PDB file of C-alpha atoms and ligand atoms in Angstrom:
ATOM      1  CA  MET A 178       5.327 148.582-114.962  1.00  0.00           C
ATOM      2  CA  SER A 179       3.098 144.657-114.171  1.00  0.00           C
ATOM      3  CA  LEU A 180      -0.735 145.653-114.003  1.00  0.00           C
ATOM      4  CA  ASN A 181      -0.366 144.285-110.118  1.00  0.00           C
ATOM      5  CA  ASP A 182       2.236 147.459-109.871  1.00  0.00           C
ATOM      6  CA  LEU A 183      -0.161 149.529-111.709  1.00  0.00           C
ATOM      7  CA  SER A 184      -3.039 148.754-109.678  1.00  0.00           C
ATOM      8  CA  LYS A 185      -1.034 149.387-106.721  1.00  0.00           C
ATOM      9  CA  LEU A 186      -0.407 152.422-107.701  1.00  0.00           C
ATOM     10  CA  THR A 187      -3.854 153.368-108.564  1.00  0.00           C
ATOM     11  CA  ALA A 188      -5.614 152.462-105.517  1.00  0.00           C
ATOM     12  CA  SER A 189      -6.634 154.775-103.267  1.00  0.00           C
ATOM     13  CA  MET A 190      -4.352 155.530-100.142  1.00  0.00           C
ATOM     14  CA  GLY A 191      -6.848 156.784 -98.681  1.00  0.00           C
ATOM     15  CA  PHE A 192      -5.265 159.863 -96.896  1.00  0.00           C
ATOM     16  CA  ALA A 193      -5.890 161.853-100.279  1.00  0.00           C
ATOM     17  CA  GLU A 194      -9.929 161.891 -99.707  1.00  0.00           C
ATOM     18  CA  ARG A 195      -9.269 163.346 -96.339  1.00  0.00           C
ATOM     19  CA  ASN A 196     -10.445 167.015 -96.026  1.00  0.00           C
ATOM     20  CA  ASP A 197      -9.468 167.708 -92.353  1.00  0.00           C
ATOM     21  CA  PRO A 198      -5.430 168.409 -92.391  1.00  0.00           C
ATOM     22  CA  PHE A 199      -5.374 168.374 -88.381  1.00  0.00           C
ATOM     23  CA  GLY A 200      -7.873 165.358 -87.951  1.00  0.00           C
ATOM     24  CA  LEU A 201      -5.266 163.524 -90.861  1.00  0.00           C
ATOM     25  CA  PHE A 202      -2.073 164.803 -88.871  1.00  0.00           C
ATOM     26  CA  GLY A 203      -3.457 163.319 -85.658  1.00  0.00           C
ATOM     27  CA  ASP A 204      -3.675 160.012 -87.067  1.00  0.00           C
ATOM     28  CA  TRP A 205      -0.353 159.619 -88.611  1.00  0.00           C
ATOM     29  CA  LEU A 206       1.469 161.128 -85.470  1.00  0.00           C
ATOM     30  CA  LYS A 207      -0.710 157.926 -83.753  1.00  0.00           C
ATOM     31  CA  ASP A 208       0.536 155.385 -86.496  1.00  0.00           C
ATOM     32  CA  ALA A 209       4.166 157.073 -85.978  1.00  0.00           C
ATOM     33  CA  GLU A 210       3.720 156.766 -82.258  1.00  0.00           C
ATOM     34  CA  LYS A 211       3.095 153.044 -82.237  1.00  0.00           C
ATOM     35  CA  SER A 212       6.032 152.201 -85.093  1.00  0.00           C
ATOM     36  CA  GLU A 213       8.799 154.597 -84.857  1.00  0.00           C
ATOM     37  CA  PRO A 214      11.513 153.443 -82.549  1.00  0.00           C
ATOM     38  CA  ASN A 215      12.189 156.439 -80.833  1.00  0.00           C
ATOM     39  CA  ASP A 216      11.026 160.177 -80.710  1.00  0.00           C
ATOM     40  CA  PRO A 217       7.969 159.903 -83.122  1.00  0.00           C
ATOM     41  CA  ASN A 218       6.953 164.092 -82.314  1.00  0.00           C
ATOM     42  CA  ALA A 219      10.559 164.907 -83.594  1.00  0.00           C
ATOM     43  CA  MET A 220      10.552 167.632 -86.520  1.00  0.00           C
ATOM     44  CA  ALA A 221      12.830 169.511 -88.351  1.00  0.00           C
ATOM     45  CA  LEU A 222      12.292 173.142 -87.556  1.00  0.00           C
ATOM     46  CA  ALA A 223      13.285 175.897 -90.400  1.00  0.00           C
ATOM     47  CA  THR A 224      13.665 179.183 -89.696  1.00  0.00           C
ATOM     48  CA  ALA A 225      16.038 182.489 -91.492  1.00  0.00           C
ATOM     49  CA  ASP A 226      18.177 184.489 -90.125  1.00  0.00           C
ATOM     50  CA  GLU A 227      18.020 188.215 -90.525  1.00  0.00           C
ATOM     51  CA  GLU A 228      19.907 188.120 -93.921  1.00  0.00           C
ATOM     52  CA  GLY A 229      17.183 185.453 -95.233  1.00  0.00           C
ATOM     53  CA  LEU A 230      19.752 182.541 -94.694  1.00  0.00           C
ATOM     54  CA  PRO A 231      17.696 179.317 -93.568  1.00  0.00           C
ATOM     55  CA  ASN A 232      18.639 177.233 -90.488  1.00  0.00           C
ATOM     56  CA  VAL A 233      17.032 173.936 -89.449  1.00  0.00           C
ATOM     57  CA  ARG A 234      17.699 171.816 -86.018  1.00  0.00           C
ATOM     58  CA  MET A 235      15.326 169.262 -84.841  1.00  0.00           C
ATOM     59  CA  VAL A 236      13.005 169.986 -81.801  1.00  0.00           C
ATOM     60  CA  LEU A 237      10.014 167.807 -80.374  1.00  0.00           C
ATOM     61  CA  LEU A 238       6.595 168.636 -81.216  1.00  0.00           C
ATOM     62  CA  LYS A 239       4.878 169.099 -77.495  1.00  0.00           C
ATOM     63  CA  GLY A 240       1.581 170.014 -78.089  1.00  0.00           C
ATOM     64  CA  PHE A 241      -0.890 170.173 -81.178  1.00  0.00           C
ATOM     65  CA  ASP A 242      -4.309 171.033 -81.860  1.00  0.00           C
ATOM     66  CA  ASP A 243      -6.623 172.880 -83.894  1.00  0.00           C
ATOM     67  CA  ARG A 244      -4.731 175.856 -83.269  1.00  0.00           C
ATOM     68  CA  GLY A 245      -1.486 174.334 -85.003  1.00  0.00           C
ATOM     69  CA  PHE A 246       2.107 172.862 -83.381  1.00  0.00           C
ATOM     70  CA  VAL A 247       3.649 173.683 -80.430  1.00  0.00           C
ATOM     71  CA  PHE A 248       7.632 173.180 -79.540  1.00  0.00           C
ATOM     72  CA  TYR A 249       9.483 174.822 -76.133  1.00  0.00           C
ATOM     73  CA  THR A 250      12.665 176.373 -76.429  1.00  0.00           C
ATOM     74  CA  ASN A 251      15.175 178.957 -74.819  1.00  0.00           C
ATOM     75  CA  TYR A 252      13.537 182.245 -76.439  1.00  0.00           C
ATOM     76  CA  GLU A 253      17.184 183.738 -76.624  1.00  0.00           C
ATOM     77  CA  SER A 254      18.736 180.812 -78.394  1.00  0.00           C
ATOM     78  CA  GLN A 255      19.490 181.350 -82.276  1.00  0.00           C
ATOM     79  CA  LYS A 256      15.861 180.073 -83.636  1.00  0.00           C
ATOM     80  CA  GLY A 257      14.385 181.689 -80.379  1.00  0.00           C
ATOM     81  CA  GLN A 258      15.748 184.992 -82.028  1.00  0.00           C
ATOM     82  CA  GLU A 259      15.340 183.842 -85.387  1.00  0.00           C
ATOM     83  CA  ILE A 260      11.323 183.211 -85.315  1.00  0.00           C
ATOM     84  CA  LEU A 261      11.023 186.412 -82.957  1.00  0.00           C
ATOM     85  CA  GLY A 262      12.291 188.323 -85.338  1.00  0.00           C
ATOM     86  CA  THR A 263       9.930 186.708 -88.128  1.00  0.00           C
ATOM     87  CA  MET A 264       7.140 185.417 -86.300  1.00  0.00           C
ATOM     88  CA  LYS A 265       7.321 182.363 -89.378  1.00  0.00           C
ATOM     89  CA  ALA A 266       8.996 178.857 -89.397  1.00  0.00           C
ATOM     90  CA  ALA A 267       8.136 175.981 -90.963  1.00  0.00           C
ATOM     91  CA  LEU A 268       8.265 172.584 -90.143  1.00  0.00           C
ATOM     92  CA  CYS A 269       9.199 168.613 -91.359  1.00  0.00           C
ATOM     93  CA  PHE A 270       8.217 165.420 -89.955  1.00  0.00           C
ATOM     94  CA  HIS A 271       9.324 162.392 -91.411  1.00  0.00           C
ATOM     95  CA  TRP A 272       8.259 158.526 -90.135  1.00  0.00           C
ATOM     96  CA  LYS A 273      10.720 156.599 -91.659  1.00  0.00           C
ATOM     97  CA  SER A 274       9.416 153.191 -90.487  1.00  0.00           C
ATOM     98  CA  LEU A 275       6.162 154.826 -92.301  1.00  0.00           C
ATOM     99  CA  ARG A 276       7.768 156.230 -95.459  1.00  0.00           C
ATOM    100  CA  ARG A 277       5.740 159.519 -94.741  1.00  0.00           C
ATOM    101  CA  GLN A 278       6.656 162.774 -94.494  1.00  0.00           C
ATOM    102  CA  VAL A 279       4.391 165.960 -93.178  1.00  0.00           C
ATOM    103  CA  ARG A 280       5.503 169.863 -93.961  1.00  0.00           C
ATOM    104  CA  VAL A 281       3.834 172.400 -92.644  1.00  0.00           C
ATOM    105  CA  ARG A 282       4.473 176.126 -93.235  1.00  0.00           C
ATOM    106  CA  GLY A 283       3.269 178.857 -90.773  1.00  0.00           C
ATOM    107  CA  LEU A 284       2.932 182.167 -88.665  1.00  0.00           C
ATOM    108  CA  VAL A 285       3.893 181.570 -84.966  1.00  0.00           C
ATOM    109  CA  GLU A 286       2.675 182.763 -81.782  1.00  0.00           C
ATOM    110  CA  GLU A 287       4.015 182.556 -78.497  1.00  0.00           C
ATOM    111  CA  VAL A 288       2.443 180.083 -76.198  1.00  0.00           C
ATOM    112  CA  THR A 289       1.057 181.966 -73.254  1.00  0.00           C
ATOM    113  CA  LYS A 290       2.522 182.303 -70.095  1.00  0.00           C
ATOM    114  CA  GLN A 291       0.080 179.844 -68.228  1.00  0.00           C
ATOM    115  CA  GLU A 292       0.112 177.232 -71.386  1.00  0.00           C
ATOM    116  CA  ALA A 293       4.581 177.499 -70.892  1.00  0.00           C
ATOM    117  CA  ASP A 294       3.847 177.161 -67.090  1.00  0.00           C
ATOM    118  CA  ILE A 295       1.756 173.957 -67.185  1.00  0.00           C
ATOM    119  CA  TYR A 296       4.260 172.220 -69.654  1.00  0.00           C
ATOM    120  CA  PHE A 297       7.285 173.460 -67.358  1.00  0.00           C
ATOM    121  CA  ALA A 298       5.833 171.660 -64.456  1.00  0.00           C
ATOM    122  CA  SER A 299       5.380 169.013 -66.018  1.00  0.00           C
ATOM    123  CA  ARG A 300       8.943 168.671 -66.987  1.00  0.00           C
ATOM    124  CA  PRO A 301      11.668 166.227 -64.600  1.00  0.00           C
ATOM    125  CA  ARG A 302      13.256 168.434 -61.916  1.00  0.00           C
ATOM    126  CA  ASP A 303      16.358 168.097 -63.801  1.00  0.00           C
ATOM    127  CA  SER A 304      15.178 169.362 -66.900  1.00  0.00           C
ATOM    128  CA  ARG A 305      13.933 172.244 -65.099  1.00  0.00           C
ATOM    129  CA  ILE A 306      17.450 172.917 -63.742  1.00  0.00           C
ATOM    130  CA  GLY A 307      18.855 172.200 -66.959  1.00  0.00           C
ATOM    131  CA  ALA A 308      16.942 175.218 -68.707  1.00  0.00           C
ATOM    132  CA  TRP A 309      17.966 177.506 -65.973  1.00  0.00           C
ATOM    133  CA  ALA A 310      21.772 176.422 -66.539  1.00  0.00           C
ATOM    134  CA  SER A 311      21.947 176.527 -70.668  1.00  0.00           C
ATOM    135  CA  GLN A 312      22.548 179.608 -72.212  1.00  0.00           C
ATOM    136  CA  GLN A 313      21.163 177.818 -75.274  1.00  0.00           C
ATOM    137  CA  SER A 314      22.995 178.407 -78.557  1.00  0.00           C
ATOM    138  CA  ARG A 315      26.180 180.654 -76.917  1.00  0.00           C
ATOM    139  CA  PRO A 316      29.162 179.889 -76.488  1.00  0.00           C
ATOM    140  CA  LEU A 317      30.374 177.283 -73.781  1.00  0.00           C
ATOM    141  CA  GLU A 318      33.835 177.286 -72.611  1.00  0.00           C
ATOM    142  CA  SER A 319      34.096 174.114 -71.430  1.00  0.00           C
ATOM    143  CA  ARG A 320      31.871 171.274 -70.118  1.00  0.00           C
ATOM    144  CA  PHE A 321      33.125 171.754 -66.700  1.00  0.00           C
ATOM    145  CA  ALA A 322      31.688 175.297 -67.053  1.00  0.00           C
ATOM    146  CA  LEU A 323      28.126 173.427 -68.213  1.00  0.00           C
ATOM    147  CA  GLU A 324      28.057 171.319 -64.901  1.00  0.00           C
ATOM    148  CA  THR A 325      28.976 174.200 -62.215  1.00  0.00           C
ATOM    149  CA  ALA A 326      26.179 175.781 -63.608  1.00  0.00           C
ATOM    150  CA  VAL A 327      23.951 172.612 -62.978  1.00  0.00           C
ATOM    151  CA  ALA A 328      25.444 172.458 -59.867  1.00  0.00           C
ATOM    152  CA  LEU A 329      25.060 176.227 -58.859  1.00  0.00           C
ATOM    153  CA  ASN A 330      21.300 176.040 -60.135  1.00  0.00           C
ATOM    154  CA  THR A 331      20.683 172.661 -58.383  1.00  0.00           C
ATOM    155  CA  ALA A 332      21.835 174.080 -54.846  1.00  0.00           C
ATOM    156  CA  LYS A 333      19.678 177.404 -55.753  1.00  0.00           C
ATOM    157  CA  TYR A 334      16.577 175.523 -56.454  1.00  0.00           C
ATOM    158  CA  ALA A 335      16.968 172.663 -53.336  1.00  0.00           C
ATOM    159  CA  ILE A 336      14.200 173.784 -51.976  1.00  0.00           C
ATOM    160  CA  GLY A 337      10.580 174.047 -53.327  1.00  0.00           C
ATOM    161  CA  GLU A 338       9.314 174.193 -57.048  1.00  0.00           C
ATOM    162  CA  VAL A 339      12.224 174.982 -60.074  1.00  0.00           C
ATOM    163  CA  PRO A 340      10.182 177.765 -61.530  1.00  0.00           C
ATOM    164  CA  ARG A 341      10.260 178.475 -64.918  1.00  0.00           C
ATOM    165  CA  PRO A 342      12.736 181.070 -66.545  1.00  0.00           C
ATOM    166  CA  SER A 343      11.135 183.710 -68.396  1.00  0.00           C
ATOM    167  CA  TYR A 344      13.314 183.309 -71.568  1.00  0.00           C
ATOM    168  CA  TRP A 345      11.825 179.493 -71.664  1.00  0.00           C
ATOM    169  CA  SER A 346       8.784 178.868 -73.117  1.00  0.00           C
ATOM    170  CA  GLY A 347       6.992 177.869 -76.615  1.00  0.00           C
ATOM    171  CA  PHE A 348       5.753 178.894 -79.885  1.00  0.00           C
ATOM    172  CA  ARG A 349       3.143 177.944 -81.648  1.00  0.00           C
ATOM    173  CA  ILE A 350       3.094 177.737 -84.865  1.00  0.00           C
ATOM    174  CA  LYS A 351      -0.120 177.850 -86.964  1.00  0.00           C
ATOM    175  CA  PRO A 352       0.001 176.800 -90.408  1.00  0.00           C
ATOM    176  CA  LEU A 353      -0.772 178.228 -93.612  1.00  0.00           C
ATOM    177  CA  SER A 354      -0.403 175.143 -95.442  1.00  0.00           C
ATOM    178  CA  ILE A 355       0.325 171.269 -94.353  1.00  0.00           C
ATOM    179  CA  GLU A 356       1.665 168.885 -96.900  1.00  0.00           C
ATOM    180  CA  PHE A 357       1.187 164.770 -96.608  1.00  0.00           C
ATOM    181  CA  TRP A 358       3.435 163.026 -98.332  1.00  0.00           C
ATOM    182  CA  HIS A 359       3.571 159.478 -98.818  1.00  0.00           C
ATOM    183  CA  ASP A 360       5.790 156.587-100.592  1.00  0.00           C
ATOM    184  CA  ARG A 361       4.355 155.180-103.808  1.00  0.00           C
ATOM    185  CA  PRO A 362       6.339 152.302-106.157  1.00  0.00           C
ATOM    186  CA  PHE A 363       8.601 153.775-108.687  1.00  0.00           C
ATOM    187  CA  ARG A 364       8.849 156.908-106.762  1.00  0.00           C
ATOM    188  CA  LEU A 365       5.658 158.291-108.053  1.00  0.00           C
ATOM    189  CA  HIS A 366       4.277 159.124-104.391  1.00  0.00           C
ATOM    190  CA  ASP A 367       1.339 160.465-103.361  1.00  0.00           C
ATOM    191  CA  ARG A 368       1.238 164.561-102.173  1.00  0.00           C
ATOM    192  CA  VAL A 369      -1.845 166.348-100.844  1.00  0.00           C
ATOM    193  CA  VAL A 370      -1.333 169.779 -99.742  1.00  0.00           C
ATOM    194  CA  PHE A 371      -3.871 171.755 -97.989  1.00  0.00           C
ATOM    195  CA  ARG A 372      -3.656 176.104 -97.761  1.00  0.00           C
ATOM    196  CA  ARG A 373      -5.054 178.963 -96.672  1.00  0.00           C
ATOM    197  CA  LYS A 374      -4.476 182.455 -96.572  1.00  0.00           C
ATOM    198  CA  ASP A 375      -4.555 182.902 -93.063  1.00  0.00           C
ATOM    199  CA  PRO A 376      -4.714 180.891 -89.523  1.00  0.00           C
ATOM    200  CA  SER A 377      -8.428 181.379 -89.494  1.00  0.00           C
ATOM    201  CA  GLY A 378      -9.402 180.909 -93.085  1.00  0.00           C
ATOM    202  CA  GLU A 379     -10.886 177.810 -94.873  1.00  0.00           C
ATOM    203  CA  TRP A 380      -8.857 174.923 -96.502  1.00  0.00           C
ATOM    204  CA  SER A 381      -8.232 174.442-100.265  1.00  0.00           C
ATOM    205  CA  LYS A 382      -7.020 171.405-100.928  1.00  0.00           C
ATOM    206  CA  ALA A 383      -5.092 169.985-104.274  1.00  0.00           C
ATOM    207  CA  ARG A 384      -2.700 167.434-105.242  1.00  0.00           C
ATOM    208  CA  LEU A 385       0.956 167.816-106.262  1.00  0.00           C
ATOM    209  CA  TYR A 386       3.176 165.758-108.877  1.00  0.00           C
ATOM    210  CA  PRO A 387       5.801 163.844-106.659  1.00  0.00           C
TER     211      PRO A 387
HETATM  212  C1  LIG B 608      15.391 164.799 -81.763  1.00  0.00           C
HETATM  213  C2  LIG B 608      15.755 165.866 -80.992  1.00  0.00           C
HETATM  214  C3  LIG B 608      14.857 166.877 -80.157  1.00  0.00           C
HETATM  215  C4  LIG B 608      15.137 168.060 -80.017  1.00  0.00           C
HETATM  216  N1  LIG B 608      14.099 168.670 -79.115  1.00  0.00           N
HETATM  217  C5  LIG B 608      14.590 170.122 -78.988  1.00  0.00           C
HETATM  218  C6  LIG B 608      13.304 170.904 -78.349  1.00  0.00           C
HETATM  219  O1  LIG B 608      12.396 170.494 -78.290  1.00  0.00           O
HETATM  220  N2  LIG B 608      13.893 172.148 -78.156  1.00  0.00           N
HETATM  221  C7  LIG B 608      14.700 172.647 -78.248  1.00  0.00           C
HETATM  222  O2  LIG B 608      15.153 174.273 -78.021  1.00  0.00           O
HETATM  223  N3  LIG B 608      16.181 172.009 -78.620  1.00  0.00           N
HETATM  224  C8  LIG B 608      15.864 170.910 -79.021  1.00  0.00           C
HETATM  225  N4  LIG B 608      17.115 169.820 -79.559  1.00  0.00           N
HETATM  226  C9  LIG B 608      17.899 170.349 -79.729  1.00  0.00           C
HETATM  227  C10 LIG B 608      18.252 171.612 -81.407  1.00  0.00           C
HETATM  228  O3  LIG B 608      18.016 170.418 -82.009  1.00  0.00           O
HETATM  229  C11 LIG B 608      19.487 172.130 -81.203  1.00  0.00           C
HETATM  230  O4  LIG B 608      20.321 171.507 -81.257  1.00  0.00           O
HETATM  231  C12 LIG B 608      19.393 173.727 -80.127  1.00  0.00           C
HETATM  232  O5  LIG B 608      17.957 173.799 -79.591  1.00  0.00           O
HETATM  233  C13 LIG B 608      20.068 174.720 -80.542  1.00  0.00           C
HETATM  234  O6  LIG B 608      19.335 175.343 -81.988  1.00  0.00           O
HETATM  235  P1  LIG B 608      19.844 176.842 -82.370  1.00  0.00           P
HETATM  236  O7  LIG B 608      21.048 177.084 -81.907  1.00  0.00           O
HETATM  237  O8  LIG B 608      19.424 176.874 -83.824  1.00  0.00           O
HETATM  238  O9  LIG B 608      18.308 177.455 -81.366  1.00  0.00           O
HETATM  239  C14 LIG B 608      16.861 168.806 -80.121  1.00  0.00           C
HETATM  240  C15 LIG B 608      17.365 168.070 -80.689  1.00  0.00           C
HETATM  241  C16 LIG B 608      17.065 166.890 -81.242  1.00  0.00           C
HETATM  242  C17 LIG B 608      17.961 165.726 -81.895  1.00  0.00           C
END
């Protein structure tokens, strides 16, 4: 390792000095919105089934503030059922263009009906029809069966607004920990984790070995 590399390595990245995890996340998300080719708000969502077997899939972050991280889905889907069984989840963002990762673990709450209605109404009409047509995660006999369900619901809601299905709503992950990771040379990455005992508690901060 040259002196130059060493000084690069020890130079402060700035973020490790921050004490506001939500503010820091917001800044990193804004950076990602500028640099990621698509879906900077994509995040892996981890849940566990009744046996404790983990499950992970991508979802899109649709709301974020000091209360937590919101995404929308079908509550009758596998992820919906797993979350409703535990009210716990974890998230992982990876922004390849920035070589950054954020990990979140926390407790889950349902968003209010009003919040879900507002978001649902903002979606394109065809996506709203799709929410009625898709029995997410359940076996689908054929593509034709899905297209038939779309056609039937398009006809059903031909006039007026498409209402939000009661089974389609949002979850908010209220973090108990948020970890920020930034790539550094020689795999000596920076890791800073914020933790708290409950979602209204005070944050404590620690650096972690990479
Ligand atoms: C980039 C990306 C974003 C996605 N966003 C969502 C989302 O916001 N909500 C959702 O229900 N599914 C989303 N999906 C589909 C899920 O990954 C998954 O296939 C689906 O929700 C069924 O998951 P489950 O059977 O574990 O419930 C997304 C997939 C990708 C690749």
